[in-house]
Structures are given as C-alpha cells and as structure tokens.
Coordinates of C-alpha atoms in Angstrom, one line a residue:
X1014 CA 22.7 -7.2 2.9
X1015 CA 21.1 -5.5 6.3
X1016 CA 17.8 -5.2 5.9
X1017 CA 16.1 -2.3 7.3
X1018 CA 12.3 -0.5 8.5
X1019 CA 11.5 2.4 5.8
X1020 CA 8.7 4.3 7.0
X1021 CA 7.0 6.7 4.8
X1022 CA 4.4 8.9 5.8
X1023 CA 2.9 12.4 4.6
X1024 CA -0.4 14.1 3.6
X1025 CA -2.8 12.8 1.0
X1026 CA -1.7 12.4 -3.1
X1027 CA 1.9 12.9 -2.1
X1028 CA 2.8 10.1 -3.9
X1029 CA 3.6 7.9 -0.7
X1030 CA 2.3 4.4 -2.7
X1031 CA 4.0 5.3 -5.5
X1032 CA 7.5 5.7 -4.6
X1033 CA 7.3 3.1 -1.5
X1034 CA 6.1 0.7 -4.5
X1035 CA 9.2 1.6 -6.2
X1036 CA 11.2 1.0 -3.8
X1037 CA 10.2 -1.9 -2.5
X1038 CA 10.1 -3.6 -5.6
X1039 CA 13.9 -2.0 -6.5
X1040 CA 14.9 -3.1 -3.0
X1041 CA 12.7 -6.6 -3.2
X1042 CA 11.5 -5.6 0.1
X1043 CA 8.1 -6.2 1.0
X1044 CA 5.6 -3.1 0.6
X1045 CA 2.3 -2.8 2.8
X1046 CA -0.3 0.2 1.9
X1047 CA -1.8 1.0 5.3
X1048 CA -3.9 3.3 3.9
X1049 CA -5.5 1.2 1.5
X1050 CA -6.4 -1.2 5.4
X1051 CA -7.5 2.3 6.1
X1052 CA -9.7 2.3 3.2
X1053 CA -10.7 -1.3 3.3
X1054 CA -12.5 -0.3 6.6
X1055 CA -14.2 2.0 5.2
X1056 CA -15.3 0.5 2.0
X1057 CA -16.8 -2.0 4.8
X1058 CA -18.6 0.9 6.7
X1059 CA -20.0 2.2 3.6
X1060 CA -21.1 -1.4 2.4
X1061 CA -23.2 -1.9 5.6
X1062 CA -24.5 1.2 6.0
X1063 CA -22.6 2.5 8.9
X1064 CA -21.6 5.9 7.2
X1065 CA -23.0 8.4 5.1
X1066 CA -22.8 12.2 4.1
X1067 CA -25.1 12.4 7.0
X1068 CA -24.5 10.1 9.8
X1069 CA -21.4 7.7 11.0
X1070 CA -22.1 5.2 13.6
X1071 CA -18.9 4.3 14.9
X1072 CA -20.2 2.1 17.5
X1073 CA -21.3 -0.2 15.5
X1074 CA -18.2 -0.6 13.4
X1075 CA -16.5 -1.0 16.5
X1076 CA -18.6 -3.9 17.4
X1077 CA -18.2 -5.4 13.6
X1078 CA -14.3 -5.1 13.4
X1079 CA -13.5 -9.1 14.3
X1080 CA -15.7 -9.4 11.0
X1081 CA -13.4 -7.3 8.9
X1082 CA -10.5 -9.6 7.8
X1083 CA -7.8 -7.7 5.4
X1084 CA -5.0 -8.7 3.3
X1085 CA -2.6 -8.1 0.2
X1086 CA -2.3 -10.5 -2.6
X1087 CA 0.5 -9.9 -5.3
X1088 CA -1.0 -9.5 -8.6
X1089 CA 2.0 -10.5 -11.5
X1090 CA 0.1 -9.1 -14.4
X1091 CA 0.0 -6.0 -12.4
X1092 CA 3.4 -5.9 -10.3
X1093 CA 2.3 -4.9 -7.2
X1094 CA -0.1 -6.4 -4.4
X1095 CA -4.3 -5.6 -4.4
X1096 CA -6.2 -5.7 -1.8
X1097 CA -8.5 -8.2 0.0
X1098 CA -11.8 -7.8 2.0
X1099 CA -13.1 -10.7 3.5
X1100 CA -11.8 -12.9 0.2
X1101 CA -13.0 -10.3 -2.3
X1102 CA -10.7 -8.1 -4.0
X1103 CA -12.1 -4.6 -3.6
X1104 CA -8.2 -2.8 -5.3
X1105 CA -10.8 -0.7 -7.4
X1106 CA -13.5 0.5 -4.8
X1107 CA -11.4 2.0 -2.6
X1108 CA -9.8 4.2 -4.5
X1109 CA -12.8 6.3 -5.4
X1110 CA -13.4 9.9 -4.5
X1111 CA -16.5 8.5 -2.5
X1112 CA -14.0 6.3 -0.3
X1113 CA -11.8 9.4 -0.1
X1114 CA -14.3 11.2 1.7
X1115 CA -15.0 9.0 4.3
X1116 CA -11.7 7.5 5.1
X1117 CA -9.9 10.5 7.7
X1118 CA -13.4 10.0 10.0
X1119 CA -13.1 6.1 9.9
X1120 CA -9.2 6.7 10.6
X1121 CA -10.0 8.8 13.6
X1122 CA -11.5 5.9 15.6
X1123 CA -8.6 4.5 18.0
X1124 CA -10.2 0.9 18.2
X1125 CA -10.0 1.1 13.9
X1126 CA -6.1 2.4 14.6
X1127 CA -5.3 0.1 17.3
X1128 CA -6.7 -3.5 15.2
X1129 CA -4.9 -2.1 12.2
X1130 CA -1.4 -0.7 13.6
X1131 CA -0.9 -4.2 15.4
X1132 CA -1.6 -6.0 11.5
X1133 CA 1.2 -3.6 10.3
X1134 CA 3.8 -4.1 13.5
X1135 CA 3.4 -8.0 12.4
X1136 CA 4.0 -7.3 8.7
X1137 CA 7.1 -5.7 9.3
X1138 CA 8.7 -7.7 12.2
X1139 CA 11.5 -8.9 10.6
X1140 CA 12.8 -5.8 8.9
X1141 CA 13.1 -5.5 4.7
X1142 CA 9.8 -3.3 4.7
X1143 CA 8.4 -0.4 3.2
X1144 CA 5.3 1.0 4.8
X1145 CA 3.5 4.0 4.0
X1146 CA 0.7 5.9 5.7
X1147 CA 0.1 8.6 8.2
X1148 CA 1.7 7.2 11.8
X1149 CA 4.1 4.8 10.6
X1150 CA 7.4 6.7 11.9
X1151 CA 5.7 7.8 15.1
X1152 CA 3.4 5.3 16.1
X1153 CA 3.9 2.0 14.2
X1154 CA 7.7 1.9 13.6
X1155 CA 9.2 4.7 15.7
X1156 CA 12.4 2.6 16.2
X1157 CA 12.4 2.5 12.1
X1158 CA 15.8 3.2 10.4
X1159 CA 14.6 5.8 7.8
X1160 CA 11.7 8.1 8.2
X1161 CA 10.1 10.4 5.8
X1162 CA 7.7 12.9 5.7
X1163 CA 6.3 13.4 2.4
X1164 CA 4.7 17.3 1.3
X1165 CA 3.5 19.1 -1.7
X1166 CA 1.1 22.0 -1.8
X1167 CA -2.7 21.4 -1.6
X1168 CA -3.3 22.6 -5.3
X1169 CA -0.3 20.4 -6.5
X1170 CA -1.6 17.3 -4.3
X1171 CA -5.1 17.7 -5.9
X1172 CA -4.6 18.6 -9.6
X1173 CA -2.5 14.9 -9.6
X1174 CA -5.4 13.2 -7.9
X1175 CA -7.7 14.8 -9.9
X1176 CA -5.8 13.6 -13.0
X1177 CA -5.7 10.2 -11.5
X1178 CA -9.4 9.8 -11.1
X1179 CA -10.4 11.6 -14.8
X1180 CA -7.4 8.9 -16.5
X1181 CA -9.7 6.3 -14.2
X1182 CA -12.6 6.8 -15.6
X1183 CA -14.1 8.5 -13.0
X1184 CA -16.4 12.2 -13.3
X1185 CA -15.3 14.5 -10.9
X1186 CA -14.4 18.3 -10.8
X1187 CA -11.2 19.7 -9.9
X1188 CA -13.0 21.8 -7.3
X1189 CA -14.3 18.7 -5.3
X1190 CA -10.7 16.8 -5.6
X1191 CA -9.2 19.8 -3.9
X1192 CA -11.9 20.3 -0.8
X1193 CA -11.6 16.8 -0.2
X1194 CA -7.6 17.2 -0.1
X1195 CA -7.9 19.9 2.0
X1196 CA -10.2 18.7 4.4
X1197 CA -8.6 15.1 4.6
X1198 CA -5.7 17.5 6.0
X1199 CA -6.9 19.0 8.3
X1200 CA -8.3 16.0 9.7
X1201 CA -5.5 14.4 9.5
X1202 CA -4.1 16.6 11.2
X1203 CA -6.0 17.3 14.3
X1204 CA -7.2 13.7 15.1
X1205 CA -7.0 12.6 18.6
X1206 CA -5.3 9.9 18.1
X1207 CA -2.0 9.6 15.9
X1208 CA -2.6 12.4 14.7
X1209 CA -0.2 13.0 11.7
X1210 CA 2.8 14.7 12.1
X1211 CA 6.2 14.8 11.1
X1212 CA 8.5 12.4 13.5
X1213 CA 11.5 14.1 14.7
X1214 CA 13.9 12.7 12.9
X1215 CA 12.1 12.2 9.9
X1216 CA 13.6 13.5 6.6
X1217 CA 10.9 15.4 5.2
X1218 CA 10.8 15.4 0.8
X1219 CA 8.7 18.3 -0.3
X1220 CA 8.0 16.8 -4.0
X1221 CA 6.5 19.8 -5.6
X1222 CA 8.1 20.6 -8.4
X1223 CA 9.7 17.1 -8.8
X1224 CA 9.3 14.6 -11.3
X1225 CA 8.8 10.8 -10.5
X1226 CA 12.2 10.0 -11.6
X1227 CA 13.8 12.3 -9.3
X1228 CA 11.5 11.6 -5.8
X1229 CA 12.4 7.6 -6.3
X1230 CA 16.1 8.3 -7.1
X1231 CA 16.5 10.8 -4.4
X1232 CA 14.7 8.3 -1.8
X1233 CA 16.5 5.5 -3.5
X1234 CA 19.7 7.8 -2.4
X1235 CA 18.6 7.6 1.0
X1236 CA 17.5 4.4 1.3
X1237 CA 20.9 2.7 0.0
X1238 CA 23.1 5.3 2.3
X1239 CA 20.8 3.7 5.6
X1240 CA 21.5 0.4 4.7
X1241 CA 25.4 0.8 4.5
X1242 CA 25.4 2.9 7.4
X1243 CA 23.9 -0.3 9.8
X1244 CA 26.5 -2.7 8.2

C-alpha cells in the first residue's frame, strides 16, 4: 500500500494527539507528538531554572540545547509511545497545566524550532507518518500529502482540557484552563517564527460539536481517499 505524510496541525485541546494516535495506530503508521518535544523543552527549562512566572532566559537555553536529548518509546501496556528526556520518562510532567503555561514562549525561540523541526523532518523521511503540532503542514512537511487544520471554539477547547486535568488528578479551575487556552492562542498565533496558521491547502475540521467517533472516522475518510488517490 502507498504510504503517505499526514500532517495535523491546529490550536491547543483540539484533539490533534488524539485522533493522529488513532490513526496511526489504525493505519500502523508511525505517530510523533511534536508538541510533547515542545513540552519536553520546556519541562527542561523549568527544571533548571531558566523560566518562571517572572523571568525566561532564553539565552541560556539556547546555549543548553545540545544537552537536551528527546525521544519516544512505545509503551504496550499503554498503546501508544511516552516520552523521553535525557533517559527519564517525563509522559506525566509535561502534561500539566504548569507546563501549559510555559510552552507557546519556549516555542517562540527559532533556535528551539529549528533543533526540533530537523528531529521531526528525520522521523518522517520515509513516508507512513502522522505528525501533529502547530507548523507541520507549512514548515516541517509542506510537501505532505494530507494537511489538516484542526478548530473548535475557545470554551469548547478548554472545558475538555479542563476535564482532562480534573479526571488527572490535577486541581485546577475552569477559569485558569480557559486563559491559558486563550492566551496559548494568541501566541501561537503571532510568533515570529512559524507562526501557526492554516496551510493553503490544508483541510480544516472544525470538531465542535463532534464526537470522537465521528472526527477519527471522518479523518479516517480522508486519510484512506489520499492513499488511493497516489496509487
């Protein structure tokens, strides 16, 4: 079968992991989070001090990058693949609201972008990939067969976060969930460098009012329709 590039890319708590997870798996293509790299950095920054609520020195984490080694290791109890700083599984420290807050200013630096964007171009060199994130159809696979855009409203985007964190464990207020969604966008958003936006001809899925079932089966849709179209 003709393997092809899936790039997925879209705001915050789309759902992005989720269905490229899906469809990896369905498609047994191999899936890459870039924006848990994104996070990785950051859990790193936060670990050594180089960001706070009050203060981000950038230089230094510049300077420290060839000491930040990440990768993905396929968990079978879990079914999908955790991730690895430096050796030591950090899958459940960098999904924290804390993480969340610091990630779109660590993302922002172009020597952060440029070390993780060429990782991602050599994950997915030979095709049968799904990678999600925020520049994969524009900057990291703009030659990739199928592009989309994932969207949902703000208030949709946060109330499943929110959930996501309470189920977790974690104790945080709807409130903060959704500031931190909406300034993550607009970030995002107005970066300098790659910043994110929808790629031409991207296919953008707007999964407000959709259930899981129907965002992987309409992407699944997609997907398969791609494939027989380059045979």
């Amino acid at each position: 079968m003709n393997k092809i590039t899936i790039a997925i890319d879209g705001f915050s708590s789309t759902g992005k992991s989720t269905v490229a997870k899906q469809l990896a798996k369905h498609l047994s293509y191999i899936y890459v989070d870039t924006g848990a790299m994104y996070r990785a950095v950051t859990f790193y920054a936060m670990e050594n001090g180089l960001i706070s609520a009050t203060d981000f020195n950038s230089e230094a984490l510049i300077y420290q990058l060839p000491n930040i080694k990440i990768n993905f290791k396929f968990n079978d109890a879990l079914g999908f693949a955790e991730v690895y700083l430096n050796t030591i599984n950090i899958e459940k420290q960098i999904r924290t609201l804390e993480v969340s807050s610091f990630v779109s200013k660590v993302a922002s630096i172009s020597e952060v972008r440029r070390k993780l964007v060429e990782q991602q171009q050599e994950m997915g060199q030979d095709k049968g990939v799904v990678m999600d994130g925020r520049d994969i159809g524009t900057v990291v696979f703009p030659e990739a067969e199928l592009k989309l855009f994932m969207t949902a409203s703000a208030e949709t985007r946060a109330e499943r976060r929110y959930q996501e964190l309470i189920e977790r464990g974690d104790d945080v207020e709807y409130k903060d969930v959704l500031k931190n969604v909406q300034e993550r966008d607009y970030m995002d958003s107005n970066r300098e460098d790659s910043p994110l936006v929808k790629a031409k001809d991207a296919i953008e899925i707007d999964n407000s009012h959709m259930t899981l079932d129907e965002q992987f089966n309409k992407i699944l849709q997609l997907a398969k329709m791609t494939i027989e179209d380059g045979e």
